[in-house]
CSV table of C-alpha atoms and ligand atoms in Angstrom, one decimal:
chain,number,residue,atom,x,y,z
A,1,UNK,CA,91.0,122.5,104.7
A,2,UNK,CA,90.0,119.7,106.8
A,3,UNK,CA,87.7,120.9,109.6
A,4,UNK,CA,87.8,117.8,111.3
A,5,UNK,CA,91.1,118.2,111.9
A,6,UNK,CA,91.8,121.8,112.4
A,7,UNK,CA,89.0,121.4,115.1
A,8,UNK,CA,90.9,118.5,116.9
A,9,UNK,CA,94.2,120.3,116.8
A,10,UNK,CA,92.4,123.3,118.5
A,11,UNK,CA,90.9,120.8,121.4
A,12,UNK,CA,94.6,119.1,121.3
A,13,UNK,CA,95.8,122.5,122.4
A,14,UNK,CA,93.6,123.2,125.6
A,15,UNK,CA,95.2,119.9,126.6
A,16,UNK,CA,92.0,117.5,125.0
A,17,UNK,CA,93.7,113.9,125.4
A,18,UNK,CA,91.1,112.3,123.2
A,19,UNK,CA,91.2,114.5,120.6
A,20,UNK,CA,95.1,114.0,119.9
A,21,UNK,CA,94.0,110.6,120.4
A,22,UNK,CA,91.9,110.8,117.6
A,23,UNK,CA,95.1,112.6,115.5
A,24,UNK,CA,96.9,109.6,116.6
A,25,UNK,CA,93.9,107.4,115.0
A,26,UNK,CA,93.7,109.2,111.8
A,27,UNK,CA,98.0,109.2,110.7
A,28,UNK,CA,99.4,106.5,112.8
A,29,UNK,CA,99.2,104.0,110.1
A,30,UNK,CA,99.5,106.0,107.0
A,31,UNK,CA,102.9,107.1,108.5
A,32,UNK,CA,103.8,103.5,109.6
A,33,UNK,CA,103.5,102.5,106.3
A,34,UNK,CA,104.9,105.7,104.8
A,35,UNK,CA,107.9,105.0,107.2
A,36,UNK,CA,108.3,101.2,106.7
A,37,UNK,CA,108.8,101.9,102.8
A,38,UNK,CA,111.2,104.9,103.4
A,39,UNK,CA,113.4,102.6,106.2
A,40,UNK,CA,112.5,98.8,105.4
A,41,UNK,CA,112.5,98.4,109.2
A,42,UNK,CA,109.8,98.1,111.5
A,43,UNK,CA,111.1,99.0,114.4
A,44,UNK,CA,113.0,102.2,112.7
A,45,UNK,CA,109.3,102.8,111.3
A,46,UNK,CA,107.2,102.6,114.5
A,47,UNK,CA,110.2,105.0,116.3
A,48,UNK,CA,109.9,107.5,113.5
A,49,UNK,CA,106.1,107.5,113.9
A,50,UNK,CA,105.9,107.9,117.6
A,51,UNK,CA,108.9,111.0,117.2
A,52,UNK,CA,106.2,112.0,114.6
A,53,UNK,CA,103.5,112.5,117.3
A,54,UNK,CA,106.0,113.7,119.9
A,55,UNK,CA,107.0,116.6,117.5
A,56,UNK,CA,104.0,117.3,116.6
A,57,UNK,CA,102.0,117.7,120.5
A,58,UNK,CA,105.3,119.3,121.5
A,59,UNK,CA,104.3,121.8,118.8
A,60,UNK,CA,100.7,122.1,118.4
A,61,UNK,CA,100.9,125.9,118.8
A,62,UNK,CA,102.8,126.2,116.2
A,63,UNK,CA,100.8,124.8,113.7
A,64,UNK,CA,99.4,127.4,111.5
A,65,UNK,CA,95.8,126.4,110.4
A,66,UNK,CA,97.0,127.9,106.6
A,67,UNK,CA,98.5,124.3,106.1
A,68,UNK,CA,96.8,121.5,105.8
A,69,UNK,CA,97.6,118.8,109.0
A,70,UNK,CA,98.2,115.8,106.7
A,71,UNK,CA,100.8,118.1,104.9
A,72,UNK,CA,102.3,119.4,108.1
A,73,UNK,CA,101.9,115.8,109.9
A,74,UNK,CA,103.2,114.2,107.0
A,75,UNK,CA,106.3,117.1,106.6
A,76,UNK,CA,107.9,116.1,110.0
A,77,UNK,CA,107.4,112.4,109.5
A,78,UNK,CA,109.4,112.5,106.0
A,79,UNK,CA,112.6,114.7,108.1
A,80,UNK,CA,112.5,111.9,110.1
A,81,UNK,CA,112.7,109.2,107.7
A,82,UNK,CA,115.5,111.4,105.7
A,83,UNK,CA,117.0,112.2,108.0
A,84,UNK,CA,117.8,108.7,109.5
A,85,UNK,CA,118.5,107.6,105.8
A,86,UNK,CA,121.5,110.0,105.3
A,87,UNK,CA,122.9,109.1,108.9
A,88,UNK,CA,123.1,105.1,107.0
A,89,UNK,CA,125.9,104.1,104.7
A,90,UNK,CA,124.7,104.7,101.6
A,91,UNK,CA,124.1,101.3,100.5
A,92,UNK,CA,122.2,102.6,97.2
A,93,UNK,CA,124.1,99.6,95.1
A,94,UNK,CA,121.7,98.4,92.7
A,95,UNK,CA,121.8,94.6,93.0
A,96,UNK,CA,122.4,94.8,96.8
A,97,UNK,CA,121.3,91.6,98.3
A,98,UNK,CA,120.7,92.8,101.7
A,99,UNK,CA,119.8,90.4,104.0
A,100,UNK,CA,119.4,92.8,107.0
A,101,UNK,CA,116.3,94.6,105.3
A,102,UNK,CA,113.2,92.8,106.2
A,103,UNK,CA,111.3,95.4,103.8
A,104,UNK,CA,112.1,93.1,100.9
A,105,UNK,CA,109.5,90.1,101.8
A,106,UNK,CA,106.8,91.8,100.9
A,107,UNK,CA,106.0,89.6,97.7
A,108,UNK,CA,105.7,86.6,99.7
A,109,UNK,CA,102.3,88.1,101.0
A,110,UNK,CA,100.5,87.8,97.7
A,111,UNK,CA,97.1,85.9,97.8
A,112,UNK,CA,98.1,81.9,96.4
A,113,UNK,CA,94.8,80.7,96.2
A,114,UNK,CA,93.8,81.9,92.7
A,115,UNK,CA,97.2,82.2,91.4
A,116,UNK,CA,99.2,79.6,89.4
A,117,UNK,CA,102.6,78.9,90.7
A,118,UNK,CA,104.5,80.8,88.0
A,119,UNK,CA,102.9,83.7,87.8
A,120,UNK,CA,103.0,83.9,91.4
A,121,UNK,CA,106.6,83.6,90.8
A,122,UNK,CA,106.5,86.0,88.0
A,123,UNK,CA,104.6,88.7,90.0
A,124,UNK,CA,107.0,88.3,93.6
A,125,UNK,CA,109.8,88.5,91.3
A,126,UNK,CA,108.5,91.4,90.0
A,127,UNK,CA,107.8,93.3,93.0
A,128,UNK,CA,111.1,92.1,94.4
A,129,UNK,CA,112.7,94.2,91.6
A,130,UNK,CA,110.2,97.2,92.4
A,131,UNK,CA,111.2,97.2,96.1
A,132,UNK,CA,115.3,97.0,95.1
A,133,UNK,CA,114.6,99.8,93.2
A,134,UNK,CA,113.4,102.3,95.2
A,135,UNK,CA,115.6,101.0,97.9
A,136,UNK,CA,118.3,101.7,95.5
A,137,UNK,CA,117.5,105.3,94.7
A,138,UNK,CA,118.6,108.1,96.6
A,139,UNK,CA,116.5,109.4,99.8
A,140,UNK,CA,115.4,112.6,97.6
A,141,UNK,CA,113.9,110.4,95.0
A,142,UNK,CA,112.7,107.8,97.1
A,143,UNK,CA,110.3,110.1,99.4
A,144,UNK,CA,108.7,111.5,96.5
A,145,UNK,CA,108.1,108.0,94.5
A,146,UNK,CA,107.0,106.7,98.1
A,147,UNK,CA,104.6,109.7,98.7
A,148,UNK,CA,103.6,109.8,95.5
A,149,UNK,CA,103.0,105.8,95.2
A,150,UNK,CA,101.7,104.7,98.5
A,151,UNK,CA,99.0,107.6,99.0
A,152,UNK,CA,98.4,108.7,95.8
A,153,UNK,CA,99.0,112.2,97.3
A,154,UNK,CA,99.0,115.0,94.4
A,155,UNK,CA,102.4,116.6,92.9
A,156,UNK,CA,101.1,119.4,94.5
A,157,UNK,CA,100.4,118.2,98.1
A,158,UNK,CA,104.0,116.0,97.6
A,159,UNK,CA,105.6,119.7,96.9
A,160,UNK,CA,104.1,121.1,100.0
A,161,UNK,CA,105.3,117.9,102.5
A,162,UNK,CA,108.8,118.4,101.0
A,163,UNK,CA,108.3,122.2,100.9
A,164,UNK,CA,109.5,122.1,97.3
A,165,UNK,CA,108.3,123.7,93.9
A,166,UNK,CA,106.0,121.2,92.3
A,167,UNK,CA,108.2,122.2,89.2
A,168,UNK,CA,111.1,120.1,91.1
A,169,UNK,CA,108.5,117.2,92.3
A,170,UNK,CA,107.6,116.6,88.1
A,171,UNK,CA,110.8,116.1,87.5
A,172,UNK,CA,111.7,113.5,90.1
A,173,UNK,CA,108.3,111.7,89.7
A,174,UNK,CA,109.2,111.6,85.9
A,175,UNK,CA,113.0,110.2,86.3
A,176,UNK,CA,111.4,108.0,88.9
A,177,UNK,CA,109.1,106.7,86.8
A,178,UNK,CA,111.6,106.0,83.8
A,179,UNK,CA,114.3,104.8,86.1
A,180,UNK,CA,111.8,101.6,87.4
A,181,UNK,CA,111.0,101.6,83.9
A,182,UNK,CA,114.1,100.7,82.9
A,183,UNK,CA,114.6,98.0,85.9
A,184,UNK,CA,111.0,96.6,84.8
A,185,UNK,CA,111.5,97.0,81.0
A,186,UNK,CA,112.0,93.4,79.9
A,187,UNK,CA,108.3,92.5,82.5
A,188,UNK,CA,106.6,94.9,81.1
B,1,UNK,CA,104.2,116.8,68.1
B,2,UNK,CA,107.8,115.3,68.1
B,3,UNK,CA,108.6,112.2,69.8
B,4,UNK,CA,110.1,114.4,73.1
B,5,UNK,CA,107.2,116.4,73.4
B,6,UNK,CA,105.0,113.4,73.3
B,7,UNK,CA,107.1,111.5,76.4
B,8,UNK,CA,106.7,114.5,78.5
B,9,UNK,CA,102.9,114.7,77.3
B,10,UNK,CA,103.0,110.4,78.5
B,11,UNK,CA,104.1,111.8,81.9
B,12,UNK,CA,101.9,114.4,82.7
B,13,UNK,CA,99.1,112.4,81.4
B,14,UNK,CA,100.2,109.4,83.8
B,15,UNK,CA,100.4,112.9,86.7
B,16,UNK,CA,96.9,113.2,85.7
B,17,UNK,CA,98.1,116.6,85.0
B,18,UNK,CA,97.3,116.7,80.8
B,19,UNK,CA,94.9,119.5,79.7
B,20,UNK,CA,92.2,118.7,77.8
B,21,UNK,CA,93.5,119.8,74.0
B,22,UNK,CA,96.8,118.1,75.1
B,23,UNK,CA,94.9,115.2,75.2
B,24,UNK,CA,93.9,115.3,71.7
B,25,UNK,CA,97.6,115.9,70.3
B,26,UNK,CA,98.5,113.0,72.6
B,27,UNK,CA,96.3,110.4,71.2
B,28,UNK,CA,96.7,111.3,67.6
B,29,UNK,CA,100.7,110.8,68.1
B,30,UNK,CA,100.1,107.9,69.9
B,31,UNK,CA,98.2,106.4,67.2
B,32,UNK,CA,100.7,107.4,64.6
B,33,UNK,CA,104.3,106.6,66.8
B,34,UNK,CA,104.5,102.7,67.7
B,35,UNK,CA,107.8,103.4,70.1
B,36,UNK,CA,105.7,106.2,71.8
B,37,UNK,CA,102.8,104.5,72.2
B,38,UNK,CA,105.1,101.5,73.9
B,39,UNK,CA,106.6,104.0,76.3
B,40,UNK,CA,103.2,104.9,77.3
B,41,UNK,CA,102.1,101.1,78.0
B,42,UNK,CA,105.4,100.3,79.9
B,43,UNK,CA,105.1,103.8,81.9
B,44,UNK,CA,101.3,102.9,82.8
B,45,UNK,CA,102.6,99.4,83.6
B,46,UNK,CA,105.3,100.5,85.6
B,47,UNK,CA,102.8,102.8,87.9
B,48,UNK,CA,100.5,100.1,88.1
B,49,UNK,CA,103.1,97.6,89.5
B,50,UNK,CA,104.5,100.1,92.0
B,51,UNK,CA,101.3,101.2,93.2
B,52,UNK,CA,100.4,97.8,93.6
B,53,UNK,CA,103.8,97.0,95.3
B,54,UNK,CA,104.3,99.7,98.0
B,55,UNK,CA,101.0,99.5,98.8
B,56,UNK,CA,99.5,96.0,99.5
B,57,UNK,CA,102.7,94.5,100.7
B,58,UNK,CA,102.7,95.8,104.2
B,59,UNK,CA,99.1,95.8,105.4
B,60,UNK,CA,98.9,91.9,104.8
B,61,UNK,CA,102.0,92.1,107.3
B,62,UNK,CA,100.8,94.5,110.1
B,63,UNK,CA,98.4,92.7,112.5
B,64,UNK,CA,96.2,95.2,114.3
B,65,UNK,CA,97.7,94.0,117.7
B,66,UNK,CA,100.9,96.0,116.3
B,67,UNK,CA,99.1,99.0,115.5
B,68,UNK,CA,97.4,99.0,119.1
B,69,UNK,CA,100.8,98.6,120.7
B,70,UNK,CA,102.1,101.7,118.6
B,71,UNK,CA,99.0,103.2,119.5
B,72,UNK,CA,99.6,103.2,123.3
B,73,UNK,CA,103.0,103.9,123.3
B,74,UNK,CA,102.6,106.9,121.3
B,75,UNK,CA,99.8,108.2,123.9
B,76,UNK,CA,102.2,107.2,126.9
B,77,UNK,CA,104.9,108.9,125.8
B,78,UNK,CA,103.2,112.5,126.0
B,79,UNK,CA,104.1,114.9,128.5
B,80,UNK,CA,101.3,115.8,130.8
B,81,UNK,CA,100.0,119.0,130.2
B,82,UNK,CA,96.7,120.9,131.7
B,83,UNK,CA,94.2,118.4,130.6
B,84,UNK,CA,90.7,119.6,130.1
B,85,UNK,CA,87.2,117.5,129.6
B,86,UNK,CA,87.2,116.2,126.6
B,87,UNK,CA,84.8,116.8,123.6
B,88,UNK,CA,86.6,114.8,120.5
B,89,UNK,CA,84.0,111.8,121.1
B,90,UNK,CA,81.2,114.0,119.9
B,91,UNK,CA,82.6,116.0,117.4
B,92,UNK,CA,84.3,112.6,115.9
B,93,UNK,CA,80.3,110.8,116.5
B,94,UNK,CA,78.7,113.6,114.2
B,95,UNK,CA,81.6,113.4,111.6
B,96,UNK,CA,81.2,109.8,111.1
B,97,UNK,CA,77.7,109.5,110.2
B,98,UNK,CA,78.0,112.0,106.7
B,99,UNK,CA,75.1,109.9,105.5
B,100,UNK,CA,72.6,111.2,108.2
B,101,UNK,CA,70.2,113.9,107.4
B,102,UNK,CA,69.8,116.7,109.9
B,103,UNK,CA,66.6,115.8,111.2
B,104,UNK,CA,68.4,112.3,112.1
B,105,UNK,CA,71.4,113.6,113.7
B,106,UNK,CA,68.9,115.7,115.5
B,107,UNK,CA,66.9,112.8,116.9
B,108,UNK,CA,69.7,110.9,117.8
B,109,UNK,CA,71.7,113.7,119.7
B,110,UNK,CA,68.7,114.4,121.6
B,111,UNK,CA,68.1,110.5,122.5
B,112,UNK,CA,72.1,110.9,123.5
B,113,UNK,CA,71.7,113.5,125.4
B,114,UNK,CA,67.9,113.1,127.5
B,115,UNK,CA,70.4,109.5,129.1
B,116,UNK,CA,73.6,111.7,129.0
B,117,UNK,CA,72.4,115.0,131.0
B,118,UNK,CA,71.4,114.0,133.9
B,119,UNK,CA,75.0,112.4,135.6
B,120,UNK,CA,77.1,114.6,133.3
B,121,UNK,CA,75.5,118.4,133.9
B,122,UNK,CA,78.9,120.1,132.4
B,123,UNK,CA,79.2,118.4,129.1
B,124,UNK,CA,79.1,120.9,126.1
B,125,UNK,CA,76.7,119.3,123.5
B,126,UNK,CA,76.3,120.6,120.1
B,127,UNK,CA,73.5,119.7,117.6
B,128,UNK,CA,73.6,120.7,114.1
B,129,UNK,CA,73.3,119.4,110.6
B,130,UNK,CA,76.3,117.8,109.2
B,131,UNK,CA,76.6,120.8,106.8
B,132,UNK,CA,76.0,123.5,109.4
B,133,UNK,CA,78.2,122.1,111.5
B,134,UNK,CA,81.8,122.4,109.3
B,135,UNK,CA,80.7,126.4,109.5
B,136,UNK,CA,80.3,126.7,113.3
B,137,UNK,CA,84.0,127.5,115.6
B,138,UNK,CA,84.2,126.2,118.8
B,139,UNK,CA,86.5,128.1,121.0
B,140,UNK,CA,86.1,126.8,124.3
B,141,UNK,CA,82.1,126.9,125.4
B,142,UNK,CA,81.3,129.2,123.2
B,143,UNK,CA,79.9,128.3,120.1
B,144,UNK,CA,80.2,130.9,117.1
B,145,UNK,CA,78.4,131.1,113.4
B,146,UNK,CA,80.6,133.3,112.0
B,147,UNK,CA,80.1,137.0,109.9
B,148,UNK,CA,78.6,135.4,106.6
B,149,UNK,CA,77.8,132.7,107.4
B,150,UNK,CA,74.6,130.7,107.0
B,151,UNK,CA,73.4,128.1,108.7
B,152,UNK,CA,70.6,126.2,106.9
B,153,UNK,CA,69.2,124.1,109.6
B,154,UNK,CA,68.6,124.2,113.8
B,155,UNK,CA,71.5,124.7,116.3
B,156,UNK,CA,70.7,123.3,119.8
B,157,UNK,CA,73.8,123.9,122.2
B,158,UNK,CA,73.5,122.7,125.9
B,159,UNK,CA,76.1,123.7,128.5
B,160,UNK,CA,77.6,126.6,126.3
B,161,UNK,CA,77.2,130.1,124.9
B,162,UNK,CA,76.4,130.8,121.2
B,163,UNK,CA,77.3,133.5,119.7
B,164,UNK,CA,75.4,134.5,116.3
B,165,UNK,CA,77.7,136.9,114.1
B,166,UNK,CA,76.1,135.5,111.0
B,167,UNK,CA,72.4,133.9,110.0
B,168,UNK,CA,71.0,130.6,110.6
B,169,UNK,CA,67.6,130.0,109.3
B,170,UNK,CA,66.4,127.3,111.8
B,171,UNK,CA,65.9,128.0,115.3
B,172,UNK,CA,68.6,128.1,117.8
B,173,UNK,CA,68.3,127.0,121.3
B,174,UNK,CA,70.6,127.2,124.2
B,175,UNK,CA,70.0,125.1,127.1
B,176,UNK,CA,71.5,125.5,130.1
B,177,UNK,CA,74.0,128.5,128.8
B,178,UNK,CA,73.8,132.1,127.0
B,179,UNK,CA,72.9,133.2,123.7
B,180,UNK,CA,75.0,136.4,122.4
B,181,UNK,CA,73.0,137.9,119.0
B,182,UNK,CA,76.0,140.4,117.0
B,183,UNK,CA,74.5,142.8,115.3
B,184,UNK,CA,75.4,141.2,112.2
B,185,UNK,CA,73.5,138.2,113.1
B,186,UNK,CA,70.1,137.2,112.4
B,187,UNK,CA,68.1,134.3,113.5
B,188,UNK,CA,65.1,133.4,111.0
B,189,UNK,CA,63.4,130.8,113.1
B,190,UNK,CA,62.8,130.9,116.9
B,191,UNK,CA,65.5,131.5,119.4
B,192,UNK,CA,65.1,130.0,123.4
B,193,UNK,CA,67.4,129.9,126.1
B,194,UNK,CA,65.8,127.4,128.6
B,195,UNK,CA,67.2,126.7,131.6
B,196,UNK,CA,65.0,125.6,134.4
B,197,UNK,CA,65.4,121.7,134.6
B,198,UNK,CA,61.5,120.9,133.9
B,199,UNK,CA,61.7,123.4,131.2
B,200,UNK,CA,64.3,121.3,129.8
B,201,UNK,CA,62.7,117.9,130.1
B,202,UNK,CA,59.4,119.2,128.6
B,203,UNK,CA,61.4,120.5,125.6
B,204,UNK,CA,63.4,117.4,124.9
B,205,UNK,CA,60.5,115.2,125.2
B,206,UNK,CA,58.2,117.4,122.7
B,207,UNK,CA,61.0,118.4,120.3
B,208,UNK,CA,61.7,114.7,120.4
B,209,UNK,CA,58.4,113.6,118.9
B,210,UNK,CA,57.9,116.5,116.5
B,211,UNK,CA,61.0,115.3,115.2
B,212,UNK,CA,60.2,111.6,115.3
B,213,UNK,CA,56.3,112.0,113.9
B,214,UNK,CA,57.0,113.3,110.1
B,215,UNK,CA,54.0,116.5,109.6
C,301,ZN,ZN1,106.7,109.3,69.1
């Protein structure tokens, strides 16, 4: 348990400014980028984050101090995310070329200097395939592979944000893993 | 150890979820199974990549002007609600210096507060170790060491009341507040409750240099 934060939620409560201010500090990015991964849209993103913080000062008595805040924090931000997934056409065609996600120019960020031009290619390429991937995988699959990939959050923690057994979170982390595998197989 | 057995084993190991004798039967089919012991690259490879992926792609794109826009519309959003002084500054200030040693923390939060008392009379300021700290609860002005708990080091609290349920083997002093000893508690060092102004200033300025002159 996280004093820190247990202790700021508690001055939150009695109407402390600063201290949610300092909630704000502590999650805004991790969900951002949590978010941006799960939606491929910014703006989407930055929404779902600041309904994030909404729900959660809205409910700050409710928060029972038996669960730790990233896991509770981090609980409401993925029903967001999920939640505005399954209101989209499922788009979850693998080779979908979509040019309205900005999500997918992430390669092009990749430090040039001390890379040769085709394995610059070689690598963007690469991560290209890793971000159609996930894209492509359905919203129950794609929270865990995100959770479990961006903050290297353990199947246990994972199984407590999605409020599932950790038995169920195995088992998605290990298709997940076999099914970028498979996209991957012939880099790898 | 069949080939099935072994990929699950790949997985759990890559989970970092593989007990140690597992471990063992692992490696040894590894070393015997080429086309298990490619899965196991490839899977390793494949975590690698999408670690690498999902995770460096989008701070290179965020500019901290973006997060400071998010920042403040997330505060101005809020609903007003009864809005008391705050006291997340300090209890952030003593978090983020781990590294400091009591004594040090003590120093400084004294230097802190001889400036900060004067203009600012209401302020509740805690002083503790780092450790000690974690133990305390703060409910309101009232600061509490809890039934069995120890506190290893001193426990200064201006502006507030403590309440001892449990021990703390420094001294505790209260300025400008109460002191409540439970009968579970127990204070090994000395315990003061100063409140006349010069009292105070006499005590900051001598606790001050004890602390600074090592003995
Ligand atoms: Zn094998």
């Amino acid at each position: 348990m996280n004093l820190l934060e247990s202790q700021l939620v508690k001055l939150a409560l009695k109407g402390d400014q600063a201290a949610f201010a300092e909630l704000v500090d502590l999650y805004q990015e991790k969900l951002y980028h949590m978010a941006y991964r799960m939606l491929n849209n910014r703006q989407e993103a930055e929404d779902v984050v600041q309904d994030t913080f909404l729900r959660v000062y809205n409910n700050l008595e409710r928060y029972i101090d038996t669960m730790k805040f990233s896991t509770w924090i981090y609980r409401i931000a993925t029903n967001l995310c999920i939640d505005r997934l399954r209101k989209r056409k499922p788009i979850y065609s693998l080779d979908a070329e979509s040019s309205e996600y900005e999500g997918l120019d992430g390669y092009s960020m990749i430090p040039s200097d001390n890379r040769t031009p085709e394995s610059e290619l070689l690598l963007s390429e690469t991560q290209r395939i890793i971000h159609q991937a996930i894209d492509s995988l359905p919203p129950k699959y794609k929270t865990v592979m995100i959770l479990r990939y961006i903050h290297e959050l353990s199947l246990q923690e994972v199984g407590d944000i999605l409020d599932m057994p950790v038995t169920t979170i195995k088992t998605r982390v290990h298709r997940g893993r076999e099914f970028l595998r498979k996209k991957l197989e012939y880099r790898l | 150890m069949n080939c099935k057995v072994a990929v699950e084993f790949i997985h759990q190991y890559l989970d970092g979820e593989l007990e140690g004798n597992q471990h063992e039967q692992l490696k040894s089919h590894l070393n015997q199974c080429d086309s298990c012991m490619k899965t196991y690259e490839q899977y390793e490879r494949t975590d690698a990549l999408a670690k690498y992926t999902l995770q460096s792609s989008i701070v290179s794109e965020r500019s901290t002007a973006d997060a400071t826009k998010l920042r403040q519309s997330i505060l101005a959003q809020l609903p007003t609600k009864h809005q008391t002084k705050s006291k997340a500054r300090f209890v952030r200030w003593l978090y983020r210096y781990p590294g400091l040693t009591a004594a040090a923390v003590f120093i400084a939060v004294m230097i802190v507060s001889l400036f900060a008392s004067w203009d600012q009379d209401s302020k509740l300021i805690i002083s503790a170790s780092q450790d000690d700290l974690q133990h305390v609860v703060i409910q309101g002005n009232t600061i509490i060491v809890p039934e069995g708990i120890e506190l290893t080091g001193d426990l200064v609290v201006e502006n507030g009341i403590v309440e001892v349920k449990g021990a703390v083997s420094g001294n505790v002093t209260v300025i400008d507040g109460k002191m409540v000893l439970a009968s579970t508690g127990h204070i090994a060092g000395q315990s003061k409750v100063i409140d006349q102004a010069l009292d105070w200033f006499w005590y900051k300025v001598t606790s001050s240099f004890n602390e600074v002159i090592p003995q």
